[in-house]
Amino acid sequence: MKKLINDPADVVGEALQGMARAHPTELRVDMTNRVVFRADAPVRGKVGILSGGGSGHEPLHGGFVGHGMLDAACAGEVFTSPVPDQMLAATTGVDGGAGVLHIVKNYTGDVMNFEMAAELAAAETGGPVESVVIDDDVAVQDSLYTAGRRGVGATLFVEKIAGAAAEQGRPLGEVADIARRVDDGARSMGMALTSCTVPAKGTPTFDLPDDEIEIGIGIHGEPGRRRVPLASAHDIAGMLVEPVLADRDFTADGGVLALVNGMGGTPLIELYLMYGEIAALLDKAGVTVARSLVGSYVTSLDMAGCSLTLLQLDDELLRLWDAPVSTTGLRWGM
Amino acid sequence: MKKLINDPADVVGEALQGMARAHPTELRVDMTNRVVFRADAPVRGKVGILSGGGSGHEPLHGGFVGHGMLDAACAGEVFTSPVPDQMLAATTGVDGGAGVLHIVKNYTGDVMNFEMAAELAAAETGGPVESVVIDDDVAVQDSLYTAGRRGVGATLFVEKIAGAAAEQGRPLGEVADIARRVDDGARSMGMALTSCTVPAKGTPTFDLPDDEIEIGIGIHGEPGRRRVPLASAHDIAGMLVEPVLADRDFTADGGVLALVNGMGGTPLIELYLMYGEIAALLDKAGVTVARSLVGSYVTSLDMAGCSLTLLQLDDELLRLWDAPVSTTGLRWGM
């Protein structure tokens, strides 16, 4: 295993320390509970937006903490849900008196622990907590760690759009409805050229021969739909676009928000090339791209590969997507 | 070779097409000359800021085109200098009547071709062109492709700071002086965990055993200072910090700007962990970090590894670094 780490057991804590050092004015990192807070949390009168999950998906979630997006993110061990106590500390820490929204990727441990944290928070502070579970991955129904569909790229969209709605001062019920609407309108499909290597294990999570790729991979190296021979970017683009468009209609007015996301070990030059291929296929299918994002945002450690996420936009979602955001991983308009 | 590409010969052109599709309102891509322009270039009365070089270092340089940074970037083939005709088209395309600054990484081909382009531009338009050659890499004196020191991470600093000075309406001579001051005040050192693979070759540029790393690597897989056994992040941080601090004093008032840069195949969690290690060593050495940047900005295709760049700041350089910038790869304050 070749990684820039010390003891594998210390990776998450040491990375959080580095993040705290790198962003002292923007973030406040609670090292005991492993929660990344925006520096001014809690924001009085604003719905608190909280997410989190296993580490290894950076910049998700800690990189999306800041004005217009998350108020805090809980970091679990690599590919392991944070525990309810972390989520409870984060929930009370972002509660500015208008309630808290939990944005939860659909993995069994995350869902269970966020539910428990919500109950504990309600008992402790009485403040309302709502949850939205993200399940945008069309690749598989049920999987390792998941009942139903997995939550992947749409998590970023929900965090950004719900964060913008909260920043506008909307009440918890409305913010939660918007978050659910984003999840409902989003679909994803991913693929891997290589496996990832979890530091604590030290060897690749799965074996993938030099001449094969895995289509429908999850963000923890969970099995996908199928293995196919190594293919061109053009053909891979088809293998991502086709199942996404087969699962939902994306031709409504308003166009789509398209994310071409790198898995952590794939350089930007390849992601732009893939975006070009995907955009051409969307043209042919009559899908209009209104906004796009290309980069490594929802990663799987050092895995090489990419994913596509589409969200059907409408005027409101577009305005919320375009609203100013200032996080270490996503920043515009301010 | 496992990459998200089609024909290796088409990688650069297809990636540029994808970039043009992804950023239609911010960028204008001249596909004939392979030049990425900011959409409103040339900006009347502003010094034009131009850079470029071989592809494979994304987001450098095309990702730094936009308000407050570059007016254009020429893209060569992977790890190959653009030709003078591209640079000439870019130079005339960004000339808003106040002259043009060429920001050139110190590689023999780049230096020669930018010189030729400057002469051609002077003959064609008569507009003044100044050049600054970036040579911040302390690892080796002379190298494959280079006489003197290589230009690496400081290129980003020069592009940002000179771009901000140009945006303020400063004259060409001043902008060039500031650019040279940034290069003079910056030092870098890089390391690789793995080789990169150039698409046209299809096999790794060099062999690096599973238990060795290369210290002092260049951004094209050029040989570094030495190979050492695989080490901890803490020890690797020392191998980057020590030669940088040995080459220049960074303890002046104003503190430093620190870049911990990923080589393309290294995930963000490892870069933050490295930043924490490096920051602790800088503390011990009495070096104050005033600003930092952590991410993959000056890459080497899919190479795993990282580099450190320090710049001694003063009030003026700090103000210019903090000034608003709006590019696809770097954005704040607007």
XYZ file of C-alpha atoms in Angstrom:
668
model
C 0.000 0.000 0.000
C 1.478 3.331 -1.095
C -0.224 6.230 0.625
C 0.725 9.522 2.226
C -0.220 8.382 5.730
C 1.318 7.457 9.066
C -0.399 4.742 11.141
C -3.514 3.605 9.234
C -5.475 3.918 12.476
C -4.754 7.676 12.581
C -5.686 8.647 9.028
C -9.047 10.286 9.714
C -7.952 12.216 12.800
C -4.748 13.437 11.172
C -6.528 14.489 7.983
C -9.044 16.450 10.077
C -6.175 18.123 11.910
C -4.658 19.113 8.574
C -8.002 20.453 7.420
C -8.351 22.500 10.589
C -4.857 23.931 10.091
C -5.530 24.736 6.438
C -8.815 26.586 7.039
C -8.563 28.239 10.455
C -10.901 31.135 9.695
C -13.540 29.189 7.784
C -13.877 26.006 9.822
C -13.911 24.921 13.444
C -13.060 21.251 13.867
C -14.243 19.454 17.001
C -11.486 16.847 17.180
C -13.126 14.951 20.056
C -16.329 14.326 18.119
C -14.736 14.558 14.675
C -17.157 17.173 13.442
C -16.249 19.922 10.965
C -18.334 23.049 11.741
C -18.550 26.266 9.800
C -16.769 28.839 11.941
C -19.934 30.786 12.741
C -22.150 27.790 13.631
C -24.810 27.793 14.915
C -26.355 30.511 12.770
C -29.253 32.007 14.746
C -32.643 31.578 13.131
C -31.346 29.456 10.244
C -32.138 25.787 9.723
C -28.984 23.847 10.514
C -27.838 21.588 7.665
C -25.898 18.539 8.791
C -24.417 15.653 6.873
C -21.615 13.194 7.345
C -20.670 9.620 6.779
C -17.639 7.437 6.440
C -14.391 9.155 5.492
C -12.630 8.474 2.203
C -15.062 10.455 0.012
C -13.352 13.860 0.309
C -14.165 16.650 -0.328
C -17.569 15.165 0.650
C -18.671 16.022 3.370
C -16.275 18.289 5.284
C -15.266 20.168 2.146
C -18.861 21.307 1.728
C -19.147 22.989 5.117
C -19.618 26.744 4.884
C -21.969 29.545 3.948
C -24.716 28.326 1.640
C -24.141 24.607 2.155
C -23.518 22.502 5.285
C -23.290 23.849 8.831
C -21.399 20.750 9.901
C -20.196 17.336 8.757
C -19.457 14.288 10.932
C -16.498 12.159 9.876
C -16.596 8.439 10.506
C -13.677 6.107 10.095
C -12.864 5.282 6.455
C -15.983 3.838 4.791
C -17.651 3.497 8.229
C -20.629 5.438 9.539
C -20.015 7.999 12.269
C -21.586 7.004 15.606
C -24.759 8.598 17.040
C -22.796 10.554 19.665
C -20.889 12.403 16.946
C -24.113 13.163 15.123
C -25.759 14.327 18.345
C -22.898 16.718 19.108
C -23.099 18.026 15.537
C -26.899 18.379 15.661
C -26.878 20.416 18.848
C -23.880 22.385 17.558
C -25.714 23.554 14.410
C -29.120 24.132 16.000
C -29.728 27.847 15.693
C -33.302 27.608 16.896
C -34.936 26.772 13.565
C -34.376 23.020 13.613
C -31.875 20.789 11.857
C -31.926 18.809 8.610
C -29.937 15.577 8.442
C -28.741 14.671 4.945
C -28.050 10.937 5.046
C -26.597 8.751 2.324
C -28.540 5.496 2.116
C -26.226 3.047 3.845
C -27.640 0.908 6.642
C -25.259 2.143 9.331
C -25.627 5.814 8.425
C -29.420 5.642 8.328
C -29.636 3.842 11.669
C -27.146 6.096 13.428
C -28.631 9.344 12.123
C -32.091 8.121 13.248
C -30.778 7.436 16.727
C -29.032 10.808 16.843
C -32.247 12.547 15.803
C -34.123 10.861 18.644
C -31.411 11.737 21.141
C -31.363 15.346 19.932
C -35.131 15.635 20.197
C -34.990 14.302 23.758
C -32.111 16.580 24.692
C -33.085 19.897 23.144
C -36.616 19.404 21.891
C -35.594 21.069 18.632
C -37.121 19.500 15.546
C -34.946 17.341 13.315
C -35.895 16.227 9.814
C -34.027 13.710 7.694
C -33.642 13.137 3.999
C -32.115 9.892 2.778
C -30.198 10.082 -0.506
C -30.596 7.111 -2.854
C -29.695 8.181 -6.388
C -27.516 5.303 -7.615
C -29.396 3.380 -10.316
C -26.745 0.641 -10.541
C -28.140 -1.847 -8.058
C -31.163 -2.405 -5.837
C -29.810 -3.494 -2.426
C -26.085 -3.942 -2.084
C -23.362 -4.488 0.427
C -24.242 -2.074 3.300
C -27.477 -0.884 1.667
C -31.164 -1.712 1.514
C -32.537 0.001 -1.583
C -30.410 2.240 -3.708
C -27.109 3.734 -2.617
C -26.561 7.441 -2.061
C -23.755 8.872 -4.173
C -23.312 12.022 -6.304
C -26.746 13.520 -5.602
C -25.603 14.056 -2.030
C -23.591 17.043 -3.226
C -26.643 18.461 -5.025
C -28.853 18.044 -1.952
C -26.254 19.616 0.322
C -25.840 22.621 -1.983
C -29.507 23.207 -2.749
C -30.858 22.575 0.763
C -28.023 24.716 2.108
C -29.050 27.574 -0.162
C -32.701 27.245 0.893
C -31.702 27.327 4.558
C -29.512 30.371 3.946
C -32.585 32.161 2.538
C -34.261 31.671 5.905
C -36.821 29.100 4.817
C -38.411 26.946 7.531
C -37.331 23.379 8.207
C -40.309 21.742 6.499
C -39.698 23.605 3.265
C -35.956 22.942 3.322
C -36.599 19.226 3.868
C -39.144 19.158 1.029
C -36.668 20.777 -1.333
C -33.992 18.282 -0.286
C -36.339 15.375 -1.017
C -37.288 16.905 -4.334
C -33.605 17.005 -5.312
C -33.115 13.376 -4.349
C -36.267 12.398 -6.282
C -35.043 14.197 -9.375
C -31.484 12.852 -9.407
C -29.948 9.655 -10.735
C -26.343 8.405 -10.792
C -24.204 5.672 -12.284
C -20.519 5.037 -11.606
C -17.647 2.930 -12.917
C -14.188 1.928 -11.786
C -10.964 1.409 -13.679
C -9.230 0.242 -10.496
C -10.089 -0.712 -6.952
C -9.456 1.473 -3.944
C -7.306 0.455 -0.981
C -8.645 1.025 2.532
C -5.690 2.024 4.766
C -6.640 -0.322 7.615
C -6.729 -3.283 5.211
C -3.717 -2.343 3.126
C -4.658 -4.283 0.011
C -7.115 -3.473 -2.796
C -10.781 -3.983 -1.864
C -11.344 -6.066 -4.976
C -9.333 -7.446 -7.849
C -9.891 -5.964 -11.247
C -7.751 -7.352 -14.052
C -5.751 -4.924 -16.223
C -8.138 -5.453 -19.115
C -11.454 -5.132 -17.266
C -13.534 -2.354 -15.728
C -16.475 -2.487 -13.351
C -19.726 -0.763 -14.311
C -22.134 0.327 -11.588
C -19.540 0.402 -8.833
C -20.401 1.997 -5.488
C -18.246 4.526 -3.664
C -16.860 1.922 -1.267
C -15.800 -0.551 -3.881
C -19.084 -2.450 -3.524
C -19.823 -4.678 -6.496
C -21.451 -3.060 -9.491
C -23.680 -4.408 -12.213
C -21.106 -6.151 -14.315
C -17.521 -6.358 -15.441
C -16.729 -5.586 -19.035
C -13.561 -5.427 -21.073
C -11.626 -2.145 -20.860
C -13.450 0.230 -23.197
C -13.049 3.649 -24.788
C -14.232 6.809 -23.045
C -16.976 6.999 -25.655
C -18.275 3.534 -24.847
C -17.933 4.068 -21.095
C -19.933 7.280 -21.413
C -22.703 5.234 -23.014
C -22.603 2.722 -20.166
C -23.195 5.572 -17.687
C -25.697 7.660 -19.652
C -27.937 4.820 -20.828
C -28.994 3.429 -17.416
C -29.455 6.928 -15.979
C -31.755 7.985 -18.821
C -33.546 4.614 -18.737
C -34.453 5.188 -15.102
C -35.967 8.668 -15.348
C -37.046 11.206 -17.906
C -34.677 14.192 -17.990
C -36.211 16.122 -20.874
C -38.461 18.478 -18.902
C -38.104 22.216 -19.307
C -35.360 23.630 -17.143
C -32.703 21.205 -18.312
C -30.384 19.202 -16.097
C -27.526 19.753 -13.731
C -24.806 17.277 -14.765
C -21.974 16.160 -12.508
C -19.070 14.210 -13.978
C -17.297 13.116 -10.849
C -13.854 11.617 -10.386
C -13.403 8.747 -7.927
C -10.187 10.090 -6.370
C -7.411 8.624 -8.503
C -8.537 9.979 -11.868
C -6.950 13.189 -13.171
C -8.985 16.150 -14.376
C -7.894 15.813 -18.022
C -9.742 12.481 -18.206
C -12.825 13.896 -16.484
C -13.114 16.733 -19.010
C -12.705 14.246 -21.836
C -15.493 12.138 -20.306
C -17.662 15.217 -19.900
C -17.346 15.898 -23.616
C -18.455 12.361 -24.444
C -21.345 12.464 -21.991
C -22.529 15.890 -23.166
C -22.638 14.632 -26.747
C -24.764 11.628 -25.719
C -27.123 13.876 -23.746
C -27.495 16.087 -26.836
C -28.553 13.076 -28.870
C -31.070 12.061 -26.204
C -32.656 15.510 -26.196
C -31.419 16.322 -22.705
C -30.332 19.937 -22.231
C -27.492 20.608 -19.815
C -28.263 23.855 -17.974
C -25.408 23.581 -15.487
C -22.460 21.238 -15.094
C -19.756 20.393 -12.618
C -16.616 18.416 -13.509
C -14.150 17.287 -10.860
C -13.488 14.890 -7.981
C -16.210 15.662 -5.433
C -17.602 12.341 -4.162
C -14.611 10.061 -4.128
C -13.662 6.583 -3.097
C -10.116 6.975 -1.734
C -7.644 6.326 -4.553
C -10.048 4.531 -6.894
C -9.655 5.440 -10.576
C -12.965 5.889 -12.336
C -15.856 8.272 -12.598
C -19.565 8.673 -12.120
C -22.359 10.611 -13.753
C -25.156 12.287 -11.801
C -28.045 14.114 -13.453
C -30.622 16.275 -11.693
C -33.739 17.546 -13.409
C -33.787 21.282 -12.749
C -36.669 23.724 -12.513
C -36.529 27.466 -11.923
C -36.393 27.144 -8.166
C -33.720 24.447 -8.059
C -31.625 26.356 -10.595
C -31.791 29.537 -8.512
C -30.787 27.616 -5.395
C -27.915 25.880 -7.226
C -26.671 29.231 -8.524
C -26.934 30.914 -5.109
C -23.629 31.980 -3.496
C -21.671 29.257 -1.746
C -18.422 29.474 0.159
C -16.943 26.159 1.225
C -13.451 24.798 0.812
C -14.619 22.401 -1.907
C -17.222 24.475 -3.755
C -17.236 28.246 -3.956
C -18.928 30.819 -6.126
C -20.811 34.070 -6.010
C -19.075 35.403 -2.910
C -2.945 1.413 -19.504
C -6.278 2.119 -17.829
C -7.522 5.603 -18.638
C -10.780 7.300 -19.525
C -9.687 8.111 -23.084
C -10.345 7.175 -26.680
C -7.418 7.239 -29.139
C -4.321 8.415 -27.220
C -3.628 10.837 -30.073
C -6.909 12.657 -29.377
C -6.652 13.136 -25.615
C -5.747 16.823 -25.555
C -8.232 17.925 -28.204
C -11.070 15.913 -26.689
C -10.353 17.156 -23.173
C -10.404 20.739 -24.476
C -13.733 20.065 -26.162
C -15.095 18.780 -22.876
C -13.791 21.847 -21.090
C -15.428 24.115 -23.646
C -18.741 22.262 -23.206
C -18.500 22.428 -19.410
C -17.805 26.179 -19.214
C -19.569 27.808 -22.171
C -20.123 31.189 -20.522
C -16.741 31.514 -18.833
C -14.358 30.252 -21.496
C -13.914 30.435 -25.240
C -11.766 27.614 -26.601
C -9.981 28.094 -29.923
C -9.866 24.454 -30.995
C -7.662 25.176 -34.038
C -4.891 26.720 -31.968
C -5.748 24.879 -28.752
C -5.982 28.041 -26.707
C -8.372 28.501 -23.773
C -9.427 32.187 -23.575
C -11.485 33.893 -20.925
C -14.800 34.671 -22.595
C -14.265 38.445 -22.574
C -10.677 38.438 -23.884
C -9.073 40.721 -24.861
C -9.859 43.069 -21.979
C -9.288 46.632 -23.238
C -6.583 48.520 -21.412
C -5.543 45.561 -19.251
C -2.212 43.757 -19.515
C -2.917 40.355 -21.068
C -1.681 37.446 -18.944
C -0.784 34.355 -20.952
C 0.614 31.010 -19.945
C 0.576 27.492 -21.254
C 2.674 24.426 -21.643
C 2.356 20.732 -22.138
C -0.953 19.142 -21.159
C -1.239 16.655 -18.327
C -0.903 19.194 -15.506
C -4.596 20.102 -15.183
C -6.077 22.295 -13.834
C -2.850 24.137 -14.761
C -3.060 26.142 -17.064
C -6.528 26.196 -18.657
C -8.247 25.880 -15.293
C -6.708 29.185 -14.241
C -8.146 31.223 -17.097
C -10.614 33.863 -15.950
C -11.070 37.149 -14.147
C -8.107 37.921 -11.900
C -5.773 35.289 -13.324
C -4.944 34.225 -16.902
C -6.468 35.710 -20.044
C -5.508 32.618 -21.998
C -3.619 29.332 -21.820
C -2.061 27.386 -24.690
C -2.287 23.610 -24.477
C 0.500 21.509 -25.942
C 0.376 17.780 -26.384
C 0.834 15.816 -23.163
C 4.137 16.878 -21.550
C 5.120 18.699 -24.770
C 5.468 22.433 -25.256
C 2.872 24.201 -27.375
C 4.294 25.524 -30.657
C 5.023 29.215 -31.338
C 1.993 29.569 -33.636
C -0.352 28.671 -30.781
C 1.379 31.128 -28.491
C 1.254 33.829 -31.175
C -2.500 33.349 -31.649
C -2.947 33.503 -27.896
C -0.735 36.577 -27.525
C -2.595 38.580 -30.140
C -5.896 37.266 -28.744
C -5.251 38.638 -25.253
C -3.612 41.906 -26.282
C -5.972 44.615 -25.069
C -3.574 47.418 -25.898
C -1.520 47.342 -22.700
C 0.910 44.591 -23.657
C 1.126 40.924 -22.760
C 2.985 39.000 -20.057
C 4.115 35.448 -20.869
C 4.374 33.192 -17.825
C 6.706 30.383 -18.857
C 7.684 27.302 -16.878
C 11.395 26.674 -17.221
C 11.538 23.824 -19.712
C 13.771 24.198 -22.751
C 10.995 23.796 -25.312
C 8.604 26.138 -23.568
C 11.214 28.858 -23.107
C 12.360 28.671 -26.728
C 8.844 28.612 -28.169
C 7.526 31.450 -26.004
C 10.583 33.534 -27.008
C 9.865 32.917 -30.657
C 6.191 33.740 -30.176
C 7.114 36.992 -28.423
C 9.292 38.009 -31.368
C 6.592 37.095 -33.866
C 3.990 39.017 -31.874
C 6.217 42.094 -31.654
C 6.746 41.980 -35.413
C 3.059 41.454 -36.104
C 1.378 43.886 -33.738
C 4.200 45.930 -32.255
C 2.626 45.443 -28.841
C 5.135 44.900 -26.044
C 5.571 41.405 -24.624
C 7.390 40.637 -21.402
C 8.275 37.175 -20.135
C 8.831 35.681 -16.738
C 10.402 32.237 -16.465
C 9.354 30.165 -13.453
C 12.071 28.077 -11.818
C 11.068 27.251 -8.261
C 11.924 23.545 -7.965
C 14.874 23.134 -5.605
C 15.208 19.409 -6.304
C 17.735 19.463 -9.132
C 19.880 21.876 -11.081
C 19.438 20.954 -14.758
C 17.298 17.968 -15.579
C 15.645 16.170 -18.415
C 14.121 18.993 -20.552
C 15.535 21.783 -18.359
C 18.596 24.000 -18.018
C 18.523 25.383 -14.481
C 15.687 24.698 -12.131
C 12.295 23.411 -13.192
C 9.117 25.433 -12.954
C 6.423 23.744 -10.879
C 4.007 24.880 -8.161
C 5.059 28.541 -8.096
C 3.532 28.851 -11.558
C 0.101 28.937 -9.934
C 1.236 31.674 -7.541
C 2.661 33.785 -10.365
C -0.459 33.348 -12.486
C -2.717 34.375 -9.600
C -0.689 37.301 -8.328
C 0.306 38.726 -11.716
C -3.296 38.249 -12.832
C -4.529 40.282 -9.868
C -1.996 43.037 -10.572
C -3.102 43.190 -14.204
C -6.744 43.301 -13.146
C -5.930 46.393 -11.050
C -4.818 48.117 -14.234
C -1.099 48.174 -13.482
C 1.259 48.657 -16.425
C 3.155 45.790 -18.035
C 6.517 46.591 -16.446
C 5.045 46.537 -12.964
C 3.091 43.349 -13.560
C 6.235 41.650 -14.882
C 8.266 42.859 -11.891
C 5.684 41.475 -9.503
C 5.669 38.149 -11.360
C 9.468 37.941 -11.064
C 9.295 38.835 -7.395
C 6.912 35.913 -6.841
C 9.214 33.505 -8.657
C 12.202 34.825 -6.676
C 10.379 34.305 -3.395
C 9.055 30.797 -4.072
C 10.594 27.341 -3.694
C 9.165 23.860 -4.316
C 9.961 20.220 -3.711
C 7.965 17.226 -4.926
C 7.803 13.470 -4.438
C 6.159 10.519 -6.145
C 4.646 7.348 -4.777
C 4.040 6.061 -8.301
C 4.933 6.913 -11.869
C 2.559 8.492 -14.336
C 1.596 6.932 -17.655
C 1.675 9.095 -20.789
C -1.239 8.031 -23.030
C 0.850 7.922 -26.241
C 3.367 5.605 -24.585
C 0.900 3.467 -22.663
C 3.297 2.235 -19.993
C 4.616 3.928 -16.841
C 7.299 6.562 -17.467
C 9.553 4.991 -14.865
C 9.581 1.946 -12.625
C 9.198 2.505 -8.935
C 9.128 -0.608 -6.768
C 6.226 -1.086 -4.331
C 8.493 -0.287 -1.382
C 10.234 2.814 -2.757
C 9.357 6.443 -3.384
C 11.118 9.124 -5.400
C 12.065 12.397 -3.716
C 12.543 15.499 -5.848
C 10.494 14.250 -8.777
C 9.510 16.650 -11.560
C 6.025 17.040 -12.969
C 6.804 14.927 -16.032
C 8.234 11.986 -14.169
C 11.762 13.339 -14.615
C 14.213 11.834 -12.158
C 14.399 13.374 -8.724
C 17.156 13.571 -6.157
C 17.003 10.088 -4.800
C 14.933 7.017 -4.149
C 14.216 6.070 -0.594
C 12.228 3.321 1.072
C 8.491 3.967 1.426
C 8.166 6.266 4.427
C 5.512 7.721 6.710
C 3.736 10.968 5.878
C 5.662 12.548 8.747
C 9.025 11.553 7.303
C 8.001 12.497 3.753
C 6.940 15.925 5.016
C 10.455 16.345 6.387
C 11.971 15.372 3.044
C 9.963 18.159 1.368
C 10.242 20.876 4.015
C 13.955 20.504 4.742
C 15.339 21.224 1.239
C 12.865 24.079 0.694
C 13.885 25.801 3.941
C 17.558 25.063 3.274
C 17.345 26.943 -0.021
C 15.766 30.177 1.201
C 14.835 31.972 4.377
C 11.065 32.038 4.878
C 10.937 33.717 8.292
C 10.450 37.325 7.165
C 7.445 39.303 8.391
C 4.375 38.611 6.314
C 4.564 34.845 6.603
C 4.317 32.390 3.746
C 1.768 31.131 1.283
C 1.940 27.317 1.416
C 0.693 25.021 -1.327
C 0.405 21.295 -0.668
C -0.282 20.013 -4.133
C -1.449 16.608 -5.306
C 0.133 15.050 -8.374
C -3.143 13.848 -9.920
C -3.635 10.378 -8.502
C -3.546 11.274 -4.809
C -6.850 11.790 -2.983
C -7.611 14.870 -0.912
C -7.688 13.009 2.421
C -3.972 12.271 2.027
C -3.180 15.855 1.032
C -4.847 17.253 4.148
C -2.960 14.749 6.265
C 0.290 15.875 4.592
C -0.638 19.511 5.144
C -0.954 18.854 8.871
C 2.500 17.273 8.954
C 4.050 20.072 6.923
C 2.390 22.806 8.981
C 3.779 21.285 12.167
C 7.309 21.253 10.707
C 6.963 24.863 9.569
C 5.884 25.802 13.111
C 9.037 24.249 14.485
C 11.164 26.106 11.954
C 9.634 29.439 12.906
C 7.847 29.836 9.581
C 4.371 31.383 9.855
C 1.751 30.227 7.356
C -0.365 33.254 6.420
C -2.294 31.521 3.633
C -2.509 27.943 2.404
C -3.905 25.971 -0.480
C -4.402 22.186 -0.417
C -5.452 20.254 -3.503
C -4.403 18.939 -6.908
C -3.471 22.035 -8.899
C -0.203 21.310 -10.754
C -0.455 17.661 -11.633
C 1.412 15.015 -13.536
C -1.354 12.927 -15.136
C -2.186 10.015 -12.818
C 0.978 10.170 -10.714
C 0.438 9.601 -6.991
C 2.459 11.928 -4.832
C 2.597 15.528 -3.718
C 4.679 18.659 -3.684
C 5.224 21.575 -1.364
C 5.600 25.169 -2.561
C 6.301 28.089 -0.241
C 6.189 31.765 -1.154
C 7.467 34.490 1.133
C 4.628 36.990 1.350
C 4.672 40.716 1.993
C 1.715 43.082 2.284
C 1.471 43.661 -1.455
C 1.724 39.994 -2.461
C -0.805 39.036 0.208
C -3.304 41.619 -1.041
C -2.857 40.391 -4.617
C -3.229 36.738 -3.557
C -6.423 37.594 -1.648
C -7.877 39.608 -4.542
C -10.992 38.193 -6.202
C -10.445 35.431 -8.748
C -12.936 33.583 -10.882
C -11.545 30.663 -12.838
C -12.768 27.089 -13.134
C -9.917 25.859 -10.936
C -9.571 28.662 -8.386
C -12.354 30.981 -7.302
C -12.929 33.341 -4.420
C -14.151 36.799 -3.566
C -16.594 37.031 -6.463
